[in-house]
mmCIF file of C-alpha atoms in Angstrom:
data_model
loop_
_atom_site.group_PDB
_atom_site.id
_atom_site.type_symbol
_atom_site.label_atom_id
_atom_site.label_comp_id
_atom_site.label_asym_id
_atom_site.label_seq_id
_atom_site.Cartn_x
_atom_site.Cartn_y
_atom_site.Cartn_z
ATOM 1 C CA MET A 188 0.000 0.000 0.000
ATOM 2 C CA THR A 189 1.326 3.437 -0.971
ATOM 3 C CA ASN A 190 1.030 4.907 2.548
ATOM 4 C CA GLU A 191 3.387 2.272 3.947
ATOM 5 C CA LYS A 192 6.228 3.270 1.635
ATOM 6 C CA PRO A 193 8.870 5.711 2.899
ATOM 7 C CA TYR A 194 9.567 9.159 1.531
ATOM 8 C CA ARG A 195 12.740 9.465 -0.523
ATOM 9 C CA PRO A 196 15.200 11.957 1.047
ATOM 10 C CA ASN A 197 15.800 14.704 -1.478
ATOM 11 C CA VAL A 198 17.278 18.184 -1.902
ATOM 12 C CA GLY A 199 16.057 20.929 -4.215
ATOM 13 C CA ILE A 200 18.005 23.913 -5.459
ATOM 14 C CA ALA A 201 16.739 27.407 -6.240
ATOM 15 C CA LEU A 202 19.753 28.886 -8.044
ATOM 16 C CA PHE A 203 19.293 32.657 -8.322
ATOM 17 C CA ASN A 204 21.128 34.762 -10.889
ATOM 18 C CA ALA A 205 22.115 38.387 -10.296
ATOM 19 C CA GLY A 206 18.724 39.488 -11.674
ATOM 20 C CA GLY A 207 16.805 37.436 -9.095
ATOM 21 C CA ARG A 208 15.623 34.732 -11.521
ATOM 22 C CA VAL A 209 16.023 31.008 -10.858
ATOM 23 C CA LEU A 210 17.444 28.347 -13.112
ATOM 24 C CA ILE A 211 14.921 25.817 -14.403
ATOM 25 C CA GLY A 212 15.562 22.803 -16.569
ATOM 26 C CA HIS A 213 13.336 21.233 -19.203
ATOM 27 C CA ARG A 214 13.036 17.486 -18.633
ATOM 28 C CA PHE A 215 13.686 15.216 -21.587
ATOM 29 C CA LYS A 216 10.565 14.076 -23.425
ATOM 30 C CA GLY A 217 9.681 10.556 -22.340
ATOM 31 C CA ASP A 218 11.743 10.967 -19.160
ATOM 32 C CA GLY A 219 9.502 8.522 -17.387
ATOM 33 C CA PRO A 220 6.210 8.660 -15.568
ATOM 34 C CA GLU A 221 6.976 11.878 -13.687
ATOM 35 C CA ILE A 222 6.019 13.950 -16.720
ATOM 36 C CA ILE A 223 2.280 13.447 -16.698
ATOM 37 C CA LEU A 224 1.002 16.471 -18.624
ATOM 38 C CA PRO A 225 2.419 18.109 -21.762
ATOM 39 C CA GLY A 226 3.908 21.537 -21.160
ATOM 40 C CA LEU A 227 4.522 20.894 -17.464
ATOM 41 C CA ASP A 228 8.014 19.497 -17.864
ATOM 42 C CA TRP A 229 10.145 22.234 -16.298
ATOM 43 C CA GLN A 230 11.619 22.099 -12.805
ATOM 44 C CA MET A 231 14.457 23.334 -10.638
ATOM 45 C CA PRO A 232 17.382 20.979 -10.020
ATOM 46 C CA GLN A 233 16.743 18.375 -7.347
ATOM 47 C CA GLY A 234 17.844 14.903 -6.428
ATOM 48 C CA GLY A 235 18.281 12.170 -3.894
ATOM 49 C CA VAL A 236 20.508 12.287 -0.838
ATOM 50 C CA ASP A 237 23.062 9.519 -0.399
ATOM 51 C CA GLU A 238 23.182 7.628 2.914
ATOM 52 C CA GLY A 239 25.017 9.794 5.468
ATOM 53 C CA GLU A 240 25.532 12.675 3.017
ATOM 54 C CA ASN A 241 25.532 16.233 4.347
ATOM 55 C CA LEU A 242 22.467 17.980 2.891
ATOM 56 C CA ARG A 243 24.271 21.116 1.699
ATOM 57 C CA ASP A 244 26.889 18.894 0.032
ATOM 58 C CA ALA A 245 24.075 16.890 -1.586
ATOM 59 C CA ALA A 246 22.576 20.116 -2.966
ATOM 60 C CA MET A 247 25.911 21.166 -4.480
ATOM 61 C CA ARG A 248 26.465 17.672 -5.921
ATOM 62 C CA GLU A 249 22.996 17.547 -7.471
ATOM 63 C CA LEU A 250 23.392 21.056 -8.892
ATOM 64 C CA TRP A 251 26.692 20.024 -10.499
ATOM 65 C CA GLU A 252 25.362 16.675 -11.764
ATOM 66 C CA GLU A 253 22.323 18.243 -13.405
ATOM 67 C CA THR A 254 23.735 21.579 -14.634
ATOM 68 C CA SER A 255 27.577 21.556 -14.259
ATOM 69 C CA VAL A 256 27.312 24.633 -12.007
ATOM 70 C CA VAL A 257 29.879 24.901 -9.218
ATOM 71 C CA SER A 258 29.938 28.711 -8.906
ATOM 72 C CA ALA A 259 27.260 29.230 -6.278
ATOM 73 C CA ASP A 260 27.070 30.752 -2.805
ATOM 74 C CA TYR A 261 24.736 29.602 -0.045
ATOM 75 C CA LEU A 262 21.846 31.974 0.750
ATOM 76 C CA GLY A 263 19.485 29.909 2.897
ATOM 77 C CA GLU A 264 17.387 26.780 3.224
ATOM 78 C CA THR A 265 13.875 25.655 4.056
ATOM 79 C CA ASP A 266 12.554 23.191 6.579
ATOM 80 C CA TRP A 267 11.443 19.834 5.187
ATOM 81 C CA PHE A 268 8.597 19.612 2.680
ATOM 82 C CA THR A 269 6.934 16.449 1.388
ATOM 83 C CA TYR A 270 4.912 15.533 -1.660
ATOM 84 C CA GLU A 271 3.290 12.334 -2.860
ATOM 85 C CA PHE A 272 4.138 10.657 -6.152
ATOM 86 C CA PRO A 273 1.276 9.994 -8.579
ATOM 87 C CA PRO A 274 -0.049 6.412 -8.845
ATOM 88 C CA TYR A 275 2.509 4.205 -10.596
ATOM 89 C CA ASP A 276 2.165 0.769 -12.194
ATOM 90 C CA GLY A 277 5.496 0.503 -14.040
ATOM 91 C CA PRO A 278 8.730 -1.384 -13.296
ATOM 92 C CA GLN A 279 9.276 -1.947 -9.595
ATOM 93 C CA THR A 280 12.880 -0.761 -9.889
ATOM 94 C CA HIS A 281 11.750 2.839 -10.521
ATOM 95 C CA ARG A 282 11.741 5.251 -7.546
ATOM 96 C CA LEU A 283 8.002 5.820 -8.008
ATOM 97 C CA ALA A 284 7.469 2.165 -7.117
ATOM 98 C CA LYS A 285 9.784 2.165 -4.069
ATOM 99 C CA PHE A 286 8.760 5.417 -2.414
ATOM 100 C CA ARG A 287 5.547 7.130 -1.365
ATOM 101 C CA GLY A 288 6.931 10.498 -2.433
ATOM 102 C CA GLN A 289 9.786 12.789 -1.618
ATOM 103 C CA ARG A 290 10.863 14.542 1.563
ATOM 104 C CA GLN A 291 12.752 17.631 0.428
ATOM 105 C CA LYS A 292 14.915 20.335 1.912
ATOM 106 C CA TRP A 293 15.378 23.255 -0.476
ATOM 107 C CA PHE A 294 18.499 25.401 -0.740
ATOM 108 C CA ALA A 295 18.705 28.942 -2.086
ATOM 109 C CA LEU A 296 22.008 29.599 -3.843
ATOM 110 C CA ARG A 297 23.352 32.660 -5.669
ATOM 111 C CA PHE A 298 24.945 31.892 -9.033
ATOM 112 C CA THR A 299 28.349 33.591 -9.179
ATOM 113 C CA GLY A 300 29.480 32.218 -12.532
ATOM 114 C CA ARG A 301 28.673 32.992 -16.149
ATOM 115 C CA ASP A 302 25.838 31.440 -18.129
ATOM 116 C CA ASP A 303 28.298 29.450 -20.273
ATOM 117 C CA GLU A 304 29.111 27.385 -17.155
ATOM 118 C CA ILE A 305 25.598 25.892 -17.365
ATOM 119 C CA ASP A 306 25.566 22.633 -19.315
ATOM 120 C CA PRO A 307 22.672 20.267 -18.589
ATOM 121 C CA LEU A 308 23.401 17.900 -21.494
ATOM 122 C CA THR A 309 26.754 16.417 -20.456
ATOM 123 C CA PRO A 310 26.347 13.405 -18.136
ATOM 124 C CA ARG A 311 28.340 13.762 -14.905
ATOM 125 C CA ASN A 312 29.163 11.423 -12.030
ATOM 126 C CA GLY A 313 27.735 8.456 -13.924
ATOM 127 C CA GLN A 314 24.291 10.090 -13.968
ATOM 128 C CA PRO A 315 22.389 10.538 -17.238
ATOM 129 C CA ALA A 316 21.387 14.045 -18.296
ATOM 130 C CA GLU A 317 17.898 14.983 -17.053
ATOM 131 C CA PHE A 318 17.388 18.265 -18.877
ATOM 132 C CA ASP A 319 17.562 19.073 -22.590
ATOM 133 C CA ALA A 320 17.279 22.854 -22.109
ATOM 134 C CA TRP A 321 17.416 25.479 -19.371
ATOM 135 C CA ARG A 322 16.421 29.080 -18.769
ATOM 136 C CA TRP A 323 16.114 31.729 -16.073
ATOM 137 C CA GLU A 324 12.574 32.255 -14.736
ATOM 138 C CA ARG A 325 10.834 34.232 -11.999
ATOM 139 C CA LEU A 326 10.515 31.983 -8.953
ATOM 140 C CA ASP A 327 6.851 32.890 -8.474
ATOM 141 C CA ARG A 328 6.069 31.519 -11.978
ATOM 142 C CA VAL A 329 7.825 28.149 -11.699
ATOM 143 C CA ALA A 330 4.961 26.356 -9.896
ATOM 144 C CA ASP A 331 2.838 26.823 -13.019
ATOM 145 C CA LEU A 332 5.459 25.023 -15.133
ATOM 146 C CA VAL A 333 5.903 21.842 -13.053
ATOM 147 C CA VAL A 334 3.851 18.680 -12.807
ATOM 148 C CA PRO A 335 0.839 19.181 -10.520
ATOM 149 C CA PHE A 336 2.044 16.880 -7.729
ATOM 150 C CA ARG A 337 5.025 19.213 -7.097
ATOM 151 C CA ARG A 338 3.137 22.523 -7.204
ATOM 152 C CA ASP A 339 2.395 22.980 -3.502
ATOM 153 C CA VAL A 340 6.060 22.509 -2.612
ATOM 154 C CA TYR A 341 7.146 24.921 -5.361
ATOM 155 C CA ARG A 342 4.701 27.534 -4.081
ATOM 156 C CA ALA A 343 6.034 27.110 -0.534
ATOM 157 C CA VAL A 344 9.619 27.434 -1.795
ATOM 158 C CA ALA A 345 8.644 30.590 -3.710
ATOM 159 C CA ARG A 346 7.181 32.115 -0.529
ATOM 160 C CA GLU A 347 10.213 31.240 1.587
ATOM 161 C CA PHE A 348 12.794 32.374 -0.961
ATOM 162 C CA ALA A 349 10.945 35.469 -2.269
ATOM 163 C CA VAL A 350 13.479 37.679 -0.516
ATOM 164 C CA PHE A 351 16.235 36.431 -2.873
ATOM 165 C CA GLY A 352 14.354 37.150 -6.124
ATOM 166 C CA ASN A 353 12.920 40.164 -7.842
#
């Protein structure tokens, strides 16, 4: 039963540029069951936490794995948020089969590099690329671009990190 499954520990990253916009990535088409509605395939970088991994280190690792960005300064973080995955009937090896949803801590970071540092297409750390494009977006608009099951968390992140944007 879904309620008996654990939440997957996860970190999310709101990477703000100098203009107060956040980096969002466009998930590959057919990137699995998480993309459930056309046009709602953008998100901020996020990913799982390894056993015993420091959460801020996990955020920096995930940011690098998904975007190649290393030029970022810590601004702040949220408490834990959770969301439920949608119903899933696919292979039992997929995270949607193993976990009820995700338990996330979000980190606000300030991008201190140049846009040419951002490269979502090159696989890093043995992880496949998740995004085929990226752009800067207003944080308060991102919830309208993600799959519905993530929207409440994105809205909460936007409220908490509003001070870092424009």
